[in-house]
Structures are given as structure tokens and as C-alpha cells.
């Protein structure tokens, strides 16, 4: 399939798969497993009523989102001719189409590829109905728009990164790979100013804007997370703990859970440390580097999280799609692993979620496979990002030798500066 043929075919495939998703979330087609749309029809709608009363849901421990999430919850009011749930699905569909359009446009031209568009077309339906029954697709659209705009407009990247962070925190990571110098200064300054302004506005608009911080802090180890595998296996040996609904998700409660949760947090801190070291060592910045770095960063924090909810896969699918817009991206294999993990995630939730909660062989196998794919994608992405950007790494471009001599590092700096100038032009 040629690039032009693929570009023409993708919208048709997108339309067919999204019609199927809409038929499922509106229950024209009823799928096995729990009803994933209740988050919208019950929880989101309930929050919207609280927000309209003039306060954030301060007394609800399941409200664990930054203050700008209120806009996503209230957004169905934009379509007053539809009921809340239907309006939400339509708005998610529009955001889905927006991402497709951005990737279609970005994939044209020299050094670009339609592969990113196909990652998005395939990745969303691989997650199934969960993709349309959470507001994460809206957040992903903001992050994708920020990364693509940032190729030429770093300030726009900063503004959208800040807005995304106040929707669901993780989009702040799309700033991780901005080229050093003026591009980083402009993007990060715009992000800081925008975040401060939006946070202040939210705090003044309604009480309880930052109540979510305490609720998020107290979360434990969710049954689908990497750390949960410890207890899935331990239950076979008679571990006396249990699975209960806790802070809005099914978590393990019992001996050792606090320790595993602490280890997960420590791994996230180590992930942050690795990112900081990479940032200090990186010298070669291509057009694809911001997307590659953002994808790697979100992989790191998703994989080490105490909670790996199914909708988190949308973040990774969106960022993987942006990476593969650039032909020189090194993230092809990690992106493929993420697509596989997304398909397994739908098998695990909603179809096999009873097995996961029960901890039987099928449930444990699904969690192990999904999380194993994420670990593999994370390690490969980290290795490729390092090798392609850091001096002294075997195979890193711009090094005169594997030790990273002074001349090689200087040459890398000059190339990075030249690339930054080309991107600004």
C-alpha cells in the first residue's frame, strides 16, 4: 500500500471502526463483561451536577483529577439537544476525528509517514468501548496537538502541555524532549505561565480545585498494575488479603500492599531520575526527538504506576502515533508492542475482568501478558532514545567513538543547534 493510498483509505477505516464503537457504547450492540459506560452515565453526570452547584466534588474520593477536568465533565452541556451520555460520546468522537485529521496532515511531506495515522486508526478500537467511555481520549487529543504544533511553534506546545497537565497531569511530559536553547525556553516558559494562570483561575472559580491531591495520594495497588502481579501470585500460596473497591478502583488490601505501593512509587522516582539524566546527556535532537521522548516518558510512568487503568493505553497509542509520523523515529518496535498491549487490555477489561478480580489462571495470564508487553516496550524505548541522542552510547549519531570525545560532543551540540534552527524556520 502506497502512502497516498493509505492516506485515502484510513478515513474510511476510521469511520467504520468508530461507527462500531458508537453502536457498542450506545448498547445497540451489547458486549459481554461489565458495563463500561456507567462511568459516564452515573459518575461523570453526577460530578457535573456537583460542579454546576458551584463546587468541585470535594467529598467524593473518586474525584482524583486536576481542576481543568471539570471542563471535560461539563462539556456535554455544549450539546443541549442530547442527553448527557450521548453528548459525551459525540464529543469524544469529534476529538477522535480531530486527532485523525492532525495525524493525516502531519504525515505528509518529506521525512513524514502515514504510519502514525494508522497507529491511531487501529489503536483506539483495539481498546474497545473503554476508549469512548472515559475522557482520556480528549486529553490525548490535546497532547497530540501540542506535540505536532511544537515542531514549529514551541510556545503552542507549552500552552497545550500546561492545559493537558491540568486535565490529567501526564501531558506535562510532552515537554521532556524539546530541543535545548530557545525552543526549550519558549515552550517551558509558556507552560509555566499558562499552568499558573489556569490553576489560579480554577482555584478562584470554585472551591476544592486541588482536593484531588489528597485522594490520589492515598491510592493503593490496583489489580491490573505491575505490582499487583505480586499478590495475584501470592494468593495461590494462601496470601490472606482481598480485593475491594477502594478510591474508585478495585485494589488489593492486606499484608504487604503498602510495601508494594511504596516500591511502585520508588520506581516512578527512579524513572524521573533516568529522564533527568537522559535530558542532561542528550545532544542530538531530531525532528522526532520530542515525540520519542514524550512516548518514552509516559511509558515509564505508566508502567511503574500503582494503577494501570485500561484507558491509560490511549495515552500511549496517541504518542506512539505522533512518533511514527516521523520516518526517523526509533519507536517503531515499542509502538507495535503498545498496540499488542492495547489489544490484550481489551481482553483483560472488560471481557476478562471477572477472571482478573478472581485471580484465576486466565486473569493472571492476561495481566502478566499486558504488563510484560509494557515493560518490554518501556525498556526498548529507553534504550533507543538513549542510543539515538546521548553521546558515548553505542550507535549514537554524532560521536567520533564510543567514549564520546570532546570533539564528538561539540559536533553533536552543533548538529542539535542546527536542527533547532531548521525547526524554527
Short mmCIF file of N, CA and C in Angstrom, two decimals, residues 109-256:
data_model
loop_
_atom_site.label_atom_id
_atom_site.label_comp_id
_atom_site.label_asym_id
_atom_site.label_seq_id
_atom_site.Cartn_x
_atom_site.Cartn_y
_atom_site.Cartn_z
N UNK A 109 4.54 14.98 3.36
CA UNK A 109 5.76 15.74 3.15
C UNK A 109 7.01 14.91 3.36
N UNK A 110 8.15 15.53 3.07
CA UNK A 110 9.44 14.86 3.17
C UNK A 110 9.74 14.47 4.61
N UNK A 111 10.19 13.23 4.77
CA UNK A 111 10.55 12.75 6.09
C UNK A 111 9.37 12.36 6.95
N UNK A 112 8.17 12.38 6.40
CA UNK A 112 6.97 12.04 7.15
C UNK A 112 6.37 10.73 6.66
N UNK A 113 5.44 10.19 7.44
CA UNK A 113 4.89 8.88 7.13
C UNK A 113 3.42 8.82 7.55
N UNK A 114 2.64 8.01 6.83
CA UNK A 114 1.25 7.76 7.20
C UNK A 114 1.13 6.70 8.29
N UNK A 115 2.25 6.13 8.72
CA UNK A 115 2.20 5.06 9.73
C UNK A 115 1.57 5.54 11.03
N UNK A 116 1.87 6.79 11.41
CA UNK A 116 1.31 7.31 12.65
C UNK A 116 -0.21 7.35 12.61
N UNK A 117 -0.76 7.76 11.48
CA UNK A 117 -2.21 7.80 11.32
C UNK A 117 -2.81 6.41 11.50
N UNK A 118 -2.16 5.39 10.94
CA UNK A 118 -2.67 4.03 11.05
C UNK A 118 -2.58 3.49 12.47
N UNK A 119 -1.56 3.91 13.22
CA UNK A 119 -1.48 3.51 14.63
C UNK A 119 -2.72 4.00 15.37
N UNK A 120 -3.13 5.24 15.09
CA UNK A 120 -4.32 5.78 15.75
C UNK A 120 -5.60 5.09 15.27
N UNK A 121 -5.71 4.90 13.96
CA UNK A 121 -6.90 4.26 13.41
C UNK A 121 -7.10 2.87 14.03
N UNK A 122 -6.01 2.12 14.19
CA UNK A 122 -6.10 0.76 14.73
C UNK A 122 -6.13 0.73 16.24
N UNK A 123 -5.38 1.63 16.89
CA UNK A 123 -5.19 1.54 18.33
C UNK A 123 -6.44 1.80 19.14
N UNK A 124 -7.25 2.78 18.74
CA UNK A 124 -8.45 3.12 19.52
C UNK A 124 -9.43 1.96 19.57
N UNK A 125 -9.81 1.35 18.44
CA UNK A 125 -10.74 0.21 18.54
C UNK A 125 -10.13 -1.02 19.21
N UNK A 126 -8.80 -1.12 19.21
CA UNK A 126 -8.19 -2.24 19.94
C UNK A 126 -8.49 -2.17 21.43
N UNK A 127 -8.68 -0.96 21.95
CA UNK A 127 -9.04 -0.81 23.36
C UNK A 127 -10.52 -1.06 23.59
N UNK A 128 -11.32 -0.94 22.53
CA UNK A 128 -12.73 -1.23 22.66
C UNK A 128 -13.54 -0.07 23.23
N UNK A 129 -14.66 -0.39 23.84
CA UNK A 129 -15.61 0.62 24.29
C UNK A 129 -15.04 1.55 25.36
N UNK A 130 -14.04 1.10 26.10
CA UNK A 130 -13.43 1.95 27.12
C UNK A 130 -12.89 3.23 26.52
N UNK A 131 -12.46 3.18 25.26
CA UNK A 131 -11.89 4.35 24.61
C UNK A 131 -12.88 5.51 24.55
N UNK A 132 -14.17 5.21 24.40
CA UNK A 132 -15.19 6.26 24.29
C UNK A 132 -15.91 6.51 25.61
N UNK A 133 -15.65 5.70 26.61
CA UNK A 133 -16.38 5.80 27.88
C UNK A 133 -15.54 6.44 28.98
N UNK A 134 -14.48 7.12 28.62
CA UNK A 134 -13.65 7.88 29.55
C UNK A 134 -13.26 9.18 28.86
N UNK A 135 -12.80 10.17 29.62
CA UNK A 135 -12.42 11.43 28.98
C UNK A 135 -10.96 11.46 28.54
N UNK A 136 -10.27 10.32 28.65
CA UNK A 136 -8.84 10.28 28.32
C UNK A 136 -8.57 10.54 26.85
N UNK A 137 -9.49 10.20 25.96
CA UNK A 137 -9.26 10.48 24.55
C UNK A 137 -9.21 11.99 24.30
N UNK A 138 -10.02 12.74 25.04
CA UNK A 138 -9.98 14.20 24.93
C UNK A 138 -8.61 14.73 25.33
N UNK A 139 -8.08 14.20 26.42
CA UNK A 139 -6.76 14.63 26.91
C UNK A 139 -5.68 14.25 25.91
N UNK A 140 -5.78 13.06 25.36
CA UNK A 140 -4.81 12.61 24.37
C UNK A 140 -4.81 13.52 23.15
N UNK A 141 -5.99 13.99 22.75
CA UNK A 141 -6.07 14.91 21.62
C UNK A 141 -5.30 16.20 21.89
N UNK A 142 -5.37 16.70 23.12
CA UNK A 142 -4.61 17.90 23.49
C UNK A 142 -3.11 17.63 23.39
N UNK A 143 -2.67 16.47 23.89
CA UNK A 143 -1.24 16.15 23.85
C UNK A 143 -0.73 15.96 22.43
N UNK A 144 -1.51 15.26 21.60
CA UNK A 144 -1.12 15.07 20.21
C UNK A 144 -1.02 16.41 19.49
N UNK A 145 -2.02 17.28 19.69
CA UNK A 145 -1.99 18.60 19.06
C UNK A 145 -0.77 19.40 19.53
N UNK A 146 -0.43 19.30 20.81
CA UNK A 146 0.72 20.02 21.33
C UNK A 146 2.03 19.56 20.71
N UNK A 147 2.23 18.26 20.63
CA UNK A 147 3.47 17.73 20.06
C UNK A 147 3.61 18.10 18.59
N UNK A 148 2.54 17.98 17.83
CA UNK A 148 2.61 18.30 16.40
C UNK A 148 2.79 19.80 16.17
N UNK A 149 2.12 20.63 16.97
CA UNK A 149 2.29 22.08 16.83
C UNK A 149 3.68 22.51 17.25
N UNK A 150 4.25 21.78 18.22
CA UNK A 150 5.56 22.15 18.74
C UNK A 150 6.70 22.03 17.76
N UNK A 151 6.48 21.32 16.64
CA UNK A 151 7.52 21.21 15.63
C UNK A 151 7.92 22.59 15.13
N UNK A 152 6.94 23.48 15.00
CA UNK A 152 7.23 24.84 14.53
C UNK A 152 6.91 25.93 15.55
N UNK A 153 6.06 25.61 16.52
CA UNK A 153 5.60 26.64 17.45
C UNK A 153 5.77 26.15 18.89
N UNK A 154 6.96 26.30 19.46
CA UNK A 154 7.20 25.78 20.82
C UNK A 154 6.30 26.40 21.88
N UNK A 155 5.89 27.65 21.70
CA UNK A 155 5.01 28.25 22.69
C UNK A 155 3.65 27.57 22.71
N UNK A 156 3.17 27.19 21.54
CA UNK A 156 1.88 26.46 21.48
C UNK A 156 2.03 25.11 22.18
N UNK A 157 3.15 24.47 21.99
CA UNK A 157 3.43 23.22 22.71
C UNK A 157 3.34 23.45 24.21
N UNK A 158 3.95 24.51 24.70
CA UNK A 158 3.93 24.80 26.12
C UNK A 158 2.53 25.06 26.65
N UNK A 159 1.76 25.84 25.91
CA UNK A 159 0.38 26.15 26.33
C UNK A 159 -0.45 24.87 26.40
N UNK A 160 -0.37 24.03 25.38
CA UNK A 160 -1.18 22.81 25.35
C UNK A 160 -0.69 21.79 26.37
N UNK A 161 0.62 21.75 26.61
CA UNK A 161 1.14 20.85 27.66
C UNK A 161 0.59 21.25 29.02
N UNK A 162 0.55 22.54 29.30
CA UNK A 162 0.02 23.01 30.58
C UNK A 162 -1.47 22.73 30.70
N UNK A 163 -2.22 23.01 29.64
CA UNK A 163 -3.65 22.73 29.67
C UNK A 163 -3.91 21.24 29.86
N UNK A 164 -3.14 20.41 29.15
CA UNK A 164 -3.29 18.96 29.30
C UNK A 164 -2.94 18.49 30.70
N UNK A 165 -1.90 19.08 31.29
CA UNK A 165 -1.49 18.69 32.64
C UNK A 165 -2.58 19.00 33.66
N UNK A 166 -3.31 20.09 33.44
CA UNK A 166 -4.40 20.43 34.35
C UNK A 166 -5.68 19.68 34.03
N UNK A 167 -5.65 18.91 32.94
CA UNK A 167 -6.73 17.97 32.66
C UNK A 167 -6.45 16.61 33.27
N UNK A 168 -5.18 16.12 33.13
CA UNK A 168 -4.86 14.80 33.68
C UNK A 168 -3.36 14.59 33.92
N UNK A 169 -2.62 15.58 34.24
CA UNK A 169 -1.22 15.54 34.70
C UNK A 169 -0.23 15.09 33.64
N UNK A 170 -0.43 13.88 33.07
CA UNK A 170 0.61 13.27 32.25
C UNK A 170 1.03 14.10 31.04
N UNK A 171 0.16 14.93 30.41
CA UNK A 171 0.64 15.69 29.24
C UNK A 171 1.80 16.64 29.54
N UNK A 172 2.07 16.93 30.80
CA UNK A 172 3.27 17.73 31.11
C UNK A 172 4.52 17.07 30.55
N UNK A 173 4.50 15.75 30.39
CA UNK A 173 5.67 15.01 29.93
C UNK A 173 5.97 15.24 28.45
N UNK A 174 5.06 15.85 27.70
CA UNK A 174 5.37 16.10 26.29
C UNK A 174 6.43 17.20 26.14
N UNK A 175 6.79 17.85 27.24
CA UNK A 175 7.86 18.85 27.21
C UNK A 175 9.23 18.23 27.41
N UNK A 176 9.30 16.92 27.68
CA UNK A 176 10.56 16.29 28.08
C UNK A 176 11.63 16.37 27.00
N UNK A 177 11.24 16.34 25.72
CA UNK A 177 12.24 16.23 24.66
C UNK A 177 12.41 17.46 23.80
N UNK A 178 12.00 18.64 24.29
CA UNK A 178 12.20 19.84 23.48
C UNK A 178 13.69 20.10 23.28
N UNK A 179 14.04 20.57 22.09
CA UNK A 179 15.45 20.82 21.79
C UNK A 179 16.00 21.91 22.70
N UNK A 180 17.26 21.78 23.12
CA UNK A 180 17.83 22.75 24.06
C UNK A 180 17.94 24.14 23.43
N UNK A 181 18.02 25.14 24.28
CA UNK A 181 18.16 26.51 23.81
C UNK A 181 16.84 27.24 23.79
N UNK A 182 16.61 28.03 22.75
CA UNK A 182 15.44 28.91 22.71
C UNK A 182 14.14 28.13 22.66
N UNK A 183 14.15 26.97 22.01
CA UNK A 183 12.90 26.20 21.92
C UNK A 183 12.45 25.75 23.30
N UNK A 184 13.37 25.25 24.10
CA UNK A 184 13.00 24.84 25.45
C UNK A 184 12.58 26.03 26.30
N UNK A 185 13.30 27.13 26.20
CA UNK A 185 12.93 28.30 26.99
C UNK A 185 11.52 28.78 26.65
N UNK A 186 11.22 28.85 25.35
CA UNK A 186 9.89 29.33 24.95
C UNK A 186 8.79 28.36 25.35
N UNK A 187 9.02 27.06 25.14
CA UNK A 187 7.99 26.07 25.47
C UNK A 187 7.75 25.99 26.97
N UNK A 188 8.83 25.91 27.75
CA UNK A 188 8.68 25.74 29.19
C UNK A 188 8.16 27.01 29.85
N UNK A 189 8.58 28.17 29.36
CA UNK A 189 8.05 29.42 29.92
C UNK A 189 6.56 29.54 29.65
N UNK A 190 6.15 29.24 28.41
CA UNK A 190 4.72 29.29 28.08
C UNK A 190 3.93 28.31 28.94
N UNK A 191 4.51 27.14 29.18
CA UNK A 191 3.82 26.14 30.01
C UNK A 191 3.67 26.64 31.45
N UNK A 192 4.74 27.20 32.00
CA UNK A 192 4.69 27.68 33.38
C UNK A 192 3.67 28.80 33.56
N UNK A 193 3.68 29.75 32.64
CA UNK A 193 2.76 30.88 32.73
C UNK A 193 1.31 30.40 32.56
N UNK A 194 1.09 29.52 31.59
CA UNK A 194 -0.27 29.02 31.35
C UNK A 194 -0.77 28.20 32.53
N UNK A 195 0.08 27.33 33.07
CA UNK A 195 -0.32 26.49 34.20
C UNK A 195 -0.66 27.35 35.41
N UNK A 196 0.17 28.35 35.67
CA UNK A 196 -0.09 29.23 36.83
C UNK A 196 -1.41 29.97 36.65
N UNK A 197 -1.62 30.50 35.46
CA UNK A 197 -2.85 31.24 35.21
C UNK A 197 -4.09 30.38 35.31
N UNK A 198 -4.04 29.18 34.70
CA UNK A 198 -5.19 28.29 34.74
C UNK A 198 -5.46 27.77 36.15
N UNK A 199 -4.40 27.43 36.87
CA UNK A 199 -4.57 26.93 38.24
C UNK A 199 -5.19 28.00 39.13
N UNK A 200 -4.70 29.22 39.01
CA UNK A 200 -5.27 30.31 39.80
C UNK A 200 -6.72 30.55 39.43
N UNK A 201 -7.02 30.52 38.13
CA UNK A 201 -8.39 30.72 37.70
C UNK A 201 -9.33 29.65 38.24
N UNK A 202 -8.88 28.39 38.22
CA UNK A 202 -9.70 27.29 38.75
C UNK A 202 -9.93 27.44 40.25
N UNK A 203 -8.86 27.81 40.97
CA UNK A 203 -8.96 27.96 42.42
C UNK A 203 -9.92 29.08 42.80
N UNK A 204 -9.93 30.15 42.01
CA UNK A 204 -10.81 31.29 42.30
C UNK A 204 -12.25 31.01 41.86
N UNK A 205 -12.39 30.16 40.83
CA UNK A 205 -13.73 29.92 40.28
C UNK A 205 -14.58 29.07 41.20
N UNK A 206 -14.01 27.98 41.73
CA UNK A 206 -14.77 27.06 42.56
C UNK A 206 -13.91 26.57 43.72
N UNK A 207 -14.48 26.34 44.89
CA UNK A 207 -13.72 25.75 45.99
C UNK A 207 -13.41 24.28 45.73
N UNK A 208 -12.28 23.82 46.26
CA UNK A 208 -11.92 22.41 46.16
C UNK A 208 -11.16 22.03 44.90
N UNK A 209 -10.55 23.01 44.24
CA UNK A 209 -9.88 22.72 42.97
C UNK A 209 -8.75 21.71 43.13
N UNK A 210 -8.11 21.68 44.30
CA UNK A 210 -6.95 20.81 44.47
C UNK A 210 -7.17 19.74 45.55
N UNK A 211 -8.43 19.46 45.83
CA UNK A 211 -8.75 18.38 46.77
C UNK A 211 -8.30 17.02 46.25
N UNK A 212 -8.17 16.93 44.92
CA UNK A 212 -7.81 15.64 44.31
C UNK A 212 -6.44 15.16 44.76
N UNK A 213 -5.57 16.05 45.19
CA UNK A 213 -4.21 15.66 45.56
C UNK A 213 -4.20 14.68 46.73
N UNK A 214 -5.03 14.92 47.71
CA UNK A 214 -5.10 14.00 48.84
C UNK A 214 -5.70 12.67 48.47
N UNK A 215 -6.72 12.68 47.62
CA UNK A 215 -7.34 11.42 47.20
C UNK A 215 -6.37 10.58 46.38
N UNK A 216 -5.60 11.21 45.51
CA UNK A 216 -4.65 10.49 44.67
C UNK A 216 -3.52 9.90 45.51
N UNK A 217 -3.10 10.64 46.54
CA UNK A 217 -2.00 10.19 47.39
C UNK A 217 -2.33 8.89 48.10
N UNK A 218 -3.59 8.70 48.47
CA UNK A 218 -3.98 7.57 49.31
C UNK A 218 -4.33 6.31 48.52
N UNK A 219 -4.16 6.33 47.20
CA UNK A 219 -4.49 5.15 46.42
C UNK A 219 -3.52 4.02 46.70
N UNK A 220 -3.98 2.78 46.50
CA UNK A 220 -3.15 1.62 46.75
C UNK A 220 -2.73 0.94 45.46
N UNK A 221 -2.60 -0.40 45.50
CA UNK A 221 -2.16 -1.17 44.34
C UNK A 221 -3.38 -1.76 43.64
N UNK A 222 -3.64 -1.26 42.44
CA UNK A 222 -4.81 -1.69 41.68
C UNK A 222 -4.56 -3.04 41.03
N UNK A 223 -5.61 -3.82 40.81
CA UNK A 223 -5.47 -5.23 40.42
C UNK A 223 -4.85 -5.43 39.04
N UNK A 224 -4.80 -4.39 38.21
CA UNK A 224 -4.24 -4.52 36.87
C UNK A 224 -2.82 -4.01 36.77
N UNK A 225 -2.26 -3.50 37.85
CA UNK A 225 -0.94 -2.87 37.80
C UNK A 225 0.18 -3.91 37.81
N UNK A 226 1.38 -3.44 37.54
CA UNK A 226 2.54 -4.33 37.57
C UNK A 226 2.76 -4.91 38.96
N UNK A 227 2.65 -4.06 39.98
CA UNK A 227 2.83 -4.53 41.36
C UNK A 227 1.79 -5.54 41.78
N UNK A 228 0.60 -5.48 41.17
CA UNK A 228 -0.47 -6.40 41.54
C UNK A 228 -0.11 -7.85 41.25
N UNK A 229 0.80 -8.06 40.30
CA UNK A 229 1.20 -9.44 39.98
C UNK A 229 1.77 -10.15 41.21
N UNK A 230 2.40 -9.40 42.11
CA UNK A 230 2.91 -9.98 43.36
C UNK A 230 1.78 -10.65 44.13
N UNK A 231 0.65 -9.99 44.23
CA UNK A 231 -0.46 -10.52 45.03
C UNK A 231 -1.29 -11.53 44.26
N UNK A 232 -1.36 -11.39 42.94
CA UNK A 232 -2.02 -12.42 42.15
C UNK A 232 -1.32 -13.77 42.36
N UNK A 233 0.00 -13.74 42.37
CA UNK A 233 0.76 -14.97 42.59
C UNK A 233 0.68 -15.40 44.06
N UNK A 234 0.75 -14.42 44.97
CA UNK A 234 0.74 -14.74 46.41
C UNK A 234 -0.57 -15.39 46.84
N UNK A 235 -1.67 -15.05 46.17
CA UNK A 235 -2.95 -15.65 46.55
C UNK A 235 -2.95 -17.15 46.36
N UNK A 236 -2.16 -17.63 45.40
CA UNK A 236 -2.07 -19.07 45.18
C UNK A 236 -1.44 -19.76 46.39
N UNK A 237 -0.56 -19.02 47.09
CA UNK A 237 0.12 -19.58 48.27
C UNK A 237 -0.58 -19.24 49.57
N UNK A 238 -1.81 -18.74 49.48
CA UNK A 238 -2.59 -18.51 50.68
C UNK A 238 -2.48 -17.11 51.27
N UNK A 239 -2.04 -16.14 50.48
CA UNK A 239 -1.98 -14.76 50.98
C UNK A 239 -3.37 -14.34 51.47
N UNK A 240 -3.48 -13.78 52.68
CA UNK A 240 -4.80 -13.56 53.29
C UNK A 240 -5.50 -12.27 52.88
N UNK A 241 -4.94 -11.52 51.95
CA UNK A 241 -5.54 -10.25 51.56
C UNK A 241 -6.79 -10.43 50.71
N UNK A 242 -7.31 -9.31 50.22
CA UNK A 242 -8.56 -9.33 49.48
C UNK A 242 -8.55 -8.24 48.42
N UNK A 243 -9.52 -8.31 47.52
CA UNK A 243 -9.72 -7.27 46.50
C UNK A 243 -11.01 -6.53 46.84
N UNK A 244 -10.93 -5.20 46.93
CA UNK A 244 -12.10 -4.39 47.24
C UNK A 244 -12.09 -3.11 46.43
N UNK A 245 -13.29 -2.53 46.25
CA UNK A 245 -13.39 -1.22 45.63
C UNK A 245 -12.86 -0.19 46.61
N UNK A 246 -11.82 0.52 46.19
CA UNK A 246 -11.11 1.43 47.09
C UNK A 246 -10.65 2.63 46.28
N UNK A 247 -11.09 3.83 46.65
CA UNK A 247 -10.73 5.05 45.93
C UNK A 247 -11.05 4.96 44.44
N UNK A 248 -12.19 4.34 44.15
CA UNK A 248 -12.69 4.35 42.78
C UNK A 248 -12.19 3.23 41.90
N UNK A 249 -11.36 2.32 42.42
CA UNK A 249 -10.89 1.20 41.60
C UNK A 249 -10.75 -0.03 42.48
N UNK A 250 -10.70 -1.19 41.86
CA UNK A 250 -10.52 -2.43 42.61
C UNK A 250 -9.05 -2.61 42.94
N UNK A 251 -8.75 -2.61 44.23
CA UNK A 251 -7.37 -2.67 44.70
C UNK A 251 -7.18 -3.85 45.64
N UNK A 252 -5.93 -4.26 45.76
CA UNK A 252 -5.57 -5.25 46.77
C UNK A 252 -5.45 -4.55 48.12
N UNK A 253 -6.00 -5.18 49.14
CA UNK A 253 -5.88 -4.70 50.52
C UNK A 253 -5.41 -5.85 51.38
N UNK A 254 -4.42 -5.59 52.23
CA UNK A 254 -3.93 -6.65 53.09
C UNK A 254 -2.44 -6.55 53.33
N UNK A 255 -1.84 -7.57 53.93
CA UNK A 255 -0.42 -7.53 54.27
C UNK A 255 0.47 -7.33 53.03
N UNK A 256 1.41 -6.42 53.13
CA UNK A 256 2.39 -6.21 52.07
C UNK A 256 1.97 -5.23 51.00
#
